[in-house]
Structure formats: C-alpha cells, structure tokens
Amino acid sequence: MATVSQPVPEGAHITVCEVGPRDGFQIEPAFIPTAKKIEIVNALFAAGLRHMQVTSFVSPRAVPQLADAEAVLAGIDRPEGAVITALVPNLRGAERAAGAGVDAVHTVVSASETHNLKNVNRPIDASLREFEAVCALMLRHGIRVEGGIATAFGCPFEGVVPAEQVARIARRYQDLGATSVGLGDTTGMATPTTVRAAVRAIRDAAPGLGIGLHFHNTRGVGLACVMAGLAEGITHYDASVGGLGGCPFAAGATGNICTEDLVYLLNESGYDTGIDLAALIAAAKLTQDVIGRDLPGQVIKAGPRLRRYDPGLTATASG
Ligand code: COA
Ligand code: ZN
C-alpha cells in the first residue's frame, strides 16, 4: 500500500549536512593544504553546523585531494553534539574511518551500473556484498551507517534510473543495518516529481529507514527539489559551502546546492537549523579565498535579505 507523506511542519528542526569538505574538495584540482581544510571545517562548525561529511577514505590514486583524510580528522574541532561522517567505498575505507574516529560512515554505491563501475570499479552487487562486511564492522565499533546511493535520480551515462531500483538498494541497506540512506543526485537530474517518486518508493520498500537528500544544482532546480522533499516530510539535506562540489567520475557533474542558500531558505521559511547565516557567509568567504575563485552560491554575493545599502552611495535616476 502506498505510504502517505506528511509535510515537515514549520518550526521543525532540519538537519543540514555540510559536504563541502568531501564533495566540494574532491573535485578541486589544486591540492588544498591540510591546515586550510581544517580551518574551513572549524569555521563551518563555528557557524553552527553539527553534521558534516569531513572527508573520504578512498584510494589516494582515485582522489588525490583527499589523501590526507586521517590528518584532517585528527586536526578538526569536535564540538559537542557534532556528527562527523566520512565517505567510504569499501572495507579498507571503513577500517580507516573506524581508526580515525568518525560517528558515522557514508557508504557509496550507485543506482546505475555504469556509474558504479566508473566510481568504484565494480558492479553494484559486488559493492553491496562488500557492504555486508562494512556494516558488520561499523556496528561492532558503534559507528552508524548512512547508505549512500549515487545517481539516484538519473545517470549521465544511462539516463533514467527507476525509483524501484533505488528502493531495492535502500531495502538492502536497511537489511544490513544502515539507519538511513542518502539519495545522491550526482549530476543534478532530480526534479520535484522524481524526488517524490523516490521517497515514496523507499518508504514502501523499507518502512522506518531514514532518508536524506543530496542535490546538485547542475540544472538550477536544487532548492525546488528541497521544497519537494520538505513536502514529503524529509528533514535531512546535504549541501556544500559556497556551492562547491562534483564527482570526478560522472560526466557533467557540477556543484552541490549551496549551504548558505539552503540555510537562508530554511531559516526564512521558519525552520530551525541552528545555523547562523552571518557566520556561515564568513565561512564561505574563507572557503572562497582558499579556493581562489568566485563560488557559485548566491547569498555569499547578495548577503542576508535585510542587508541595507547606503542610499548616498547609489545613483539616482533623473531627467
Ligand atoms: N583507501 C586507501 N587505499 C585504498 C582503498 C581505500 N579505501 N581501497 C583500495 N585502496 C588501494 C589498495 O590498497 C590498492 O593499493 P596498491 O595498488 O598500492 O596495493 C589500490 O588502492 C587498488 O585497490 P583495489 O581494491 O584494486 O581498488 P580499485 O583500483 O578497484 O579501486 C576503489 C576501487 C573503490 C578503491 C576506488 O575506485 C575509489 O577509491 N573510488 C572512490 C571514488 C570516489 O571517491 N568518488 C567520488 C565520491 S562519490
Ligand atoms: Zn554529490
């Protein structure tokens, strides 16, 4: 029977998970010094973010930018209540993450075969089989598993990804002991319609499993997809500081939805994020300085809604 969704009520807490230090940094070609990564993570914590994907435990040959995962985790602040996660593609990554001290791991498998082969060099079923050992190890260490599903709303190589395929993987994750799944819109193919379909299919296939949404703004509808998620009762959204982001193994990938833009939308819509927008903009400006180019976010440029300009400094039209 189809599950009926309830919208998230106004005033409810929304978890904003910062993924810039992972999804954002992974696609940057110039190595960001470890100390700068740590400075950015700490500035994001200082803005009130309490859920962060700080790095990936992947092959340093696949993603050289994140070869310093252990050093980053050893150097960051860990504010009270912070949930520190990292991406892991395999058992080796899970062992490294457990040794480095994370609260949760974000495993990754794609919903499309071609992207899974590109991203982790194995078929979907091989990834899922390896996650049996990953989940068992994490449960032994008391580390939560968030089951990541990439290309959940479409694949740049295969096109349409059926919601039933996403739901099948979600159910498998639930059976392995994952507490939630994160639906990754790797190349910005999600729309409000496909978001509703995926969320409902998962609720039918895996009742009680948490769902997080991870949008990229490649086609400009990332925040519209968040609104669709809120209407379906979803309270967990990933976003990247400044709108950094992208998968090196997915053609046409661009940045995540921007954390400042998302927090602006949520705070102005009466949701509780616990995040201070002014401090977040400061963290985004720090990130922009470190990266060395303008980032795609809008609020970093425009400022908060009630930003006031000096009329004396603006021309008056006359004549
Ligand atoms: N951390 C560090 N090193 C790892 C590793 C991990 N999690 N997993 C494998 N390796 C090393 C192996 O030790 C081996 O090293 P060696 O050649 O020096 O002996 C080498 O990588 C190859 O190992 P193998 O198991 O054959 O992996 P592979 O070449 O088939 O690659 C992955 C598989 C999963 C390791 C690789 O594709 C990967 O890291 N993908 C991540 C992609 C990503 O981060 N995408 C963006 C996020 S969605
Ligand atoms: Zn992503």
XYZ file of C-alpha atoms and ligand atoms in Angstrom:
368
model
C 0.000 0.000 0.000
C 1.337 3.436 -0.912
C 2.617 5.443 2.057
C 1.005 8.849 2.613
C 3.609 11.571 3.245
C 3.159 14.413 5.721
C 4.972 17.715 5.096
C 7.581 18.866 7.623
C 5.758 21.278 9.988
C 7.006 24.861 10.274
C 9.375 25.313 13.217
C 10.717 21.754 12.959
C 14.448 21.102 13.089
C 16.090 20.438 9.740
C 19.497 18.772 9.629
C 21.805 20.479 7.176
C 24.758 18.209 6.499
C 27.776 20.085 5.196
C 29.512 18.056 2.477
C 31.839 20.708 1.056
C 34.983 19.273 2.675
C 34.215 15.971 0.897
C 32.080 16.511 -2.222
C 33.442 20.019 -2.714
C 37.147 19.465 -2.193
C 37.257 16.119 -4.072
C 36.875 17.811 -7.463
C 39.330 20.667 -6.865
C 42.435 20.068 -8.987
C 44.922 22.031 -6.861
C 45.738 20.360 -3.537
C 44.233 22.305 -0.635
C 46.722 22.263 2.244
C 45.523 20.138 5.170
C 45.704 23.104 7.568
C 43.374 25.102 5.278
C 40.901 22.214 5.114
C 40.889 22.084 8.910
C 40.414 25.873 9.158
C 37.369 25.702 6.858
C 35.826 22.751 8.727
C 36.273 24.591 12.027
C 34.732 27.808 10.622
C 31.718 25.766 9.472
C 31.355 24.237 12.936
C 31.609 27.743 14.420
C 28.616 28.771 12.263
C 26.528 26.096 13.998
C 26.727 23.213 11.556
C 26.637 19.961 13.530
C 26.534 17.326 10.785
C 29.460 17.221 8.407
C 30.988 14.849 5.856
C 34.561 15.816 6.533
C 36.483 13.689 4.010
C 36.586 10.357 2.135
C 38.552 7.211 2.886
C 39.077 6.303 -0.752
C 42.068 5.354 -2.831
C 44.518 8.293 -2.891
C 45.143 7.414 -6.528
C 41.436 7.845 -7.344
C 41.049 11.089 -5.372
C 44.469 12.597 -4.523
C 42.836 15.682 -2.980
C 41.551 13.619 -0.031
C 44.727 11.629 0.609
C 45.070 13.499 3.930
C 41.818 12.122 5.416
C 43.390 10.884 8.677
C 45.271 14.153 9.209
C 42.140 16.239 8.647
C 40.150 14.184 11.145
C 42.953 14.402 13.690
C 43.107 18.197 13.408
C 39.494 19.370 13.492
C 37.434 20.663 16.406
C 34.715 18.300 17.535
C 32.020 20.470 19.049
C 29.533 18.935 21.494
C 26.820 17.157 19.525
C 28.716 17.160 16.228
C 28.148 14.172 13.950
C 31.290 13.611 11.919
C 30.944 11.404 8.876
C 33.182 10.324 6.029
C 32.593 8.617 2.712
C 33.795 5.025 2.376
C 33.606 2.917 -0.806
C 34.876 -0.414 0.553
C 36.048 -2.370 3.599
C 39.518 -0.827 3.505
C 37.905 2.628 3.707
C 35.672 1.515 6.571
C 38.677 0.235 8.545
C 40.490 3.530 8.016
C 37.395 5.529 9.050
C 36.981 3.479 12.239
C 40.630 4.072 13.127
C 40.326 7.810 12.529
C 37.265 8.258 14.751
C 34.028 9.053 12.929
C 30.469 8.981 14.255
C 29.015 7.639 11.007
C 30.189 6.429 7.631
C 28.538 7.264 4.343
C 28.972 4.237 2.096
C 28.611 4.755 -1.629
C 27.070 2.628 -4.347
C 25.420 3.948 -7.493
C 21.924 3.042 -8.611
C 23.236 2.699 -12.184
C 25.789 0.040 -13.197
C 27.847 2.293 -15.447
C 28.402 4.945 -12.793
C 29.205 2.333 -10.156
C 31.851 0.873 -12.475
C 33.292 4.339 -13.133
C 33.192 5.403 -9.499
C 34.292 2.315 -7.591
C 35.414 -0.079 -10.330
C 32.978 -2.898 -9.585
C 29.360 -3.912 -10.270
C 26.553 -2.812 -7.938
C 26.117 -6.301 -6.491
C 29.822 -6.527 -5.648
C 29.583 -3.212 -3.755
C 26.523 -4.381 -1.846
C 28.195 -7.682 -0.963
C 31.227 -5.816 0.406
C 28.906 -3.605 2.482
C 27.858 -6.688 4.471
C 31.354 -6.729 5.988
C 31.448 -2.920 6.180
C 28.168 -2.740 8.105
C 29.161 -5.576 10.448
C 32.454 -3.821 11.228
C 30.775 -0.458 11.794
C 28.121 -1.934 14.059
C 30.882 -3.591 16.151
C 32.504 -0.158 16.565
C 29.207 1.603 17.344
C 29.531 3.673 14.158
C 26.314 4.465 12.318
C 25.972 3.618 8.617
C 24.311 6.066 6.250
C 23.845 4.170 2.991
C 24.713 6.443 0.103
C 23.019 5.844 -3.261
C 24.617 7.840 -6.091
C 22.866 8.611 -9.418
C 19.598 8.081 -7.531
C 17.651 10.440 -9.794
C 19.300 9.707 -13.117
C 22.646 8.694 -14.569
C 24.733 10.738 -17.015
C 25.644 7.524 -18.844
C 22.398 5.512 -18.676
C 19.664 8.159 -18.352
C 16.555 7.202 -16.380
C 17.078 5.398 -13.052
C 13.804 3.773 -11.898
C 12.660 4.628 -8.351
C 12.187 0.876 -7.779
C 15.924 0.297 -8.332
C 16.743 2.967 -5.718
C 14.200 1.418 -3.331
C 15.704 -2.053 -3.850
C 19.154 -0.797 -2.801
C 17.646 1.112 0.131
C 15.960 -2.053 1.353
C 19.241 -3.970 1.091
C 20.959 -1.267 3.162
C 18.231 -1.496 5.802
C 18.655 -5.260 5.992
C 22.408 -4.764 6.529
C 21.801 -2.414 9.476
C 22.022 1.070 7.929
C 19.883 3.591 9.822
C 19.350 5.865 6.828
C 20.025 6.248 3.132
C 21.293 9.342 1.368
C 19.951 9.801 -2.157
C 22.674 11.395 -4.269
C 21.677 13.455 -7.288
C 25.175 13.140 -8.714
C 24.708 15.267 -11.830
C 21.678 17.378 -10.941
C 18.999 15.315 -12.697
C 16.450 15.356 -9.848
C 13.159 17.198 -10.218
C 10.343 17.597 -7.685
C 8.497 14.772 -9.478
C 11.369 12.291 -9.285
C 12.085 13.272 -5.659
C 8.511 12.418 -4.665
C 8.660 9.121 -6.554
C 11.962 8.024 -4.970
C 10.951 8.978 -1.420
C 7.613 7.183 -1.704
C 9.153 4.060 -3.263
C 11.674 3.833 -0.405
C 9.021 4.335 2.258
C 7.056 1.473 0.730
C 10.061 -0.853 0.373
C 11.896 -0.008 3.596
C 9.491 1.432 6.206
C 11.257 3.204 9.084
C 14.502 3.792 7.180
C 15.733 7.404 7.439
C 16.092 9.314 4.168
C 18.487 12.180 3.424
C 18.577 14.127 0.170
C 21.725 15.248 -1.613
C 21.124 17.567 -4.553
C 23.465 19.137 -7.061
C 22.338 22.388 -8.636
C 23.500 21.487 -12.156
C 20.178 22.425 -13.739
C 19.171 25.157 -11.280
C 16.380 23.264 -9.507
C 18.224 22.072 -6.402
C 16.271 24.199 -3.927
C 12.973 23.379 -5.673
C 13.846 19.726 -5.001
C 14.416 20.604 -1.320
C 10.906 22.103 -1.204
C 9.590 18.856 -2.710
C 11.497 16.919 -0.035
C 10.025 19.085 2.745
C 6.549 18.438 1.364
C 7.330 14.703 1.657
C 8.453 15.073 5.283
C 12.219 14.812 4.709
C 14.285 16.597 7.378
C 17.886 15.900 6.256
C 19.616 17.749 3.390
C 23.222 17.783 2.250
C 24.743 20.993 0.900
C 28.163 22.373 0.149
C 29.685 25.627 1.334
C 29.730 28.176 -1.492
C 28.129 25.612 -3.825
C 31.397 23.718 -4.376
C 31.161 20.115 -5.453
C 31.037 17.467 -8.106
C 32.018 13.890 -8.820
C 35.215 13.426 -10.868
C 33.794 10.150 -12.229
C 30.465 11.494 -13.532
C 30.413 13.428 -16.792
C 28.809 16.866 -16.478
C 28.905 16.999 -12.674
C 28.799 20.453 -11.064
C 28.386 21.824 -7.554
C 26.036 20.798 -4.783
C 23.245 23.048 -3.640
C 24.921 25.805 -1.677
C 24.825 25.638 2.130
C 24.318 29.389 2.617
C 21.494 29.461 0.069
C 19.830 26.435 1.680
C 20.185 27.823 5.214
C 18.814 31.185 4.034
C 15.768 29.426 2.542
C 15.172 27.247 5.618
C 15.720 29.977 8.215
C 13.475 32.421 6.300
C 10.816 29.701 5.959
C 10.570 29.274 9.742
C 12.539 26.044 10.125
C 15.117 25.562 12.847
C 18.607 24.845 11.506
C 20.683 26.084 14.456
C 22.960 27.769 11.906
C 23.951 31.440 11.998
C 23.764 32.790 8.447
C 26.244 35.642 9.001
C 28.864 33.265 10.416
C 28.153 30.830 7.584
C 28.707 33.556 4.985
C 32.021 34.317 6.699
C 32.991 30.631 6.422
C 32.003 30.671 2.737
C 34.173 33.745 2.142
C 37.086 31.995 3.830
C 36.485 28.988 1.563
C 36.353 31.246 -1.489
C 39.686 32.819 -0.507
C 41.288 29.394 -0.076
C 39.897 28.058 -3.386
C 40.902 31.252 -5.165
C 37.878 31.858 -7.385
C 34.272 33.044 -7.102
C 31.966 30.282 -5.878
C 28.506 29.719 -7.409
C 26.443 30.452 -4.261
C 24.052 33.424 -4.389
C 23.784 34.508 -0.749
C 27.566 34.842 -0.419
C 27.236 37.659 -3.001
C 23.860 39.172 -2.078
C 24.076 38.869 1.728
C 21.102 38.334 4.058
C 17.620 39.506 2.997
C 17.632 42.598 5.196
C 21.075 43.779 4.167
C 20.830 47.592 3.957
C 22.664 49.719 1.425
C 23.567 53.390 1.874
C 21.289 55.397 -0.485
C 24.041 58.004 -0.677
C 26.228 55.507 -2.499
C 23.633 54.616 -5.181
C 22.941 56.793 -8.208
C 19.533 58.494 -8.518
C 17.900 58.374 -11.929
C 16.928 61.801 -13.155
C 15.982 63.597 -16.271
N 41.769 3.718 0.961
C 43.058 3.747 0.554
N 43.579 2.932 -0.389
C 42.727 2.032 -0.938
C 41.406 1.957 -0.561
C 40.905 2.836 0.428
N 39.631 2.827 0.813
N 40.812 0.981 -1.275
C 41.758 0.459 -2.075
N 42.914 1.111 -1.872
C 44.195 0.862 -2.537
C 44.629 -0.579 -2.446
O 45.341 -0.791 -1.248
C 45.470 -0.723 -3.669
O 46.714 -0.108 -3.431
P 48.067 -0.696 -4.057
O 47.872 -0.718 -5.537
O 49.096 0.285 -3.594
O 48.203 -2.064 -3.475
C 44.765 0.154 -4.694
O 44.018 1.114 -3.933
C 43.822 -0.621 -5.601
O 42.934 -1.388 -4.807
P 41.649 -2.114 -5.418
O 40.923 -2.779 -4.321
O 42.082 -2.965 -6.598
O 40.779 -0.890 -5.865
P 40.354 -0.406 -7.314
O 41.524 0.027 -8.106
O 39.411 -1.380 -7.906
O 39.527 0.911 -6.889
C 38.245 1.986 -5.145
C 38.389 0.780 -6.066
C 36.872 1.890 -4.520
C 39.315 1.941 -4.058
C 38.426 3.286 -5.971
O 37.672 3.194 -7.147
C 37.998 4.516 -5.199
O 38.652 4.908 -4.259
N 36.866 5.140 -5.578
C 36.359 6.316 -4.896
C 35.694 7.209 -5.859
C 35.171 8.462 -5.211
O 35.576 8.899 -4.162
N 34.209 9.080 -5.914
C 33.612 10.302 -5.505
C 32.621 10.153 -4.432
S 31.046 9.560 -4.966
Zn 27.427 14.807 -4.533
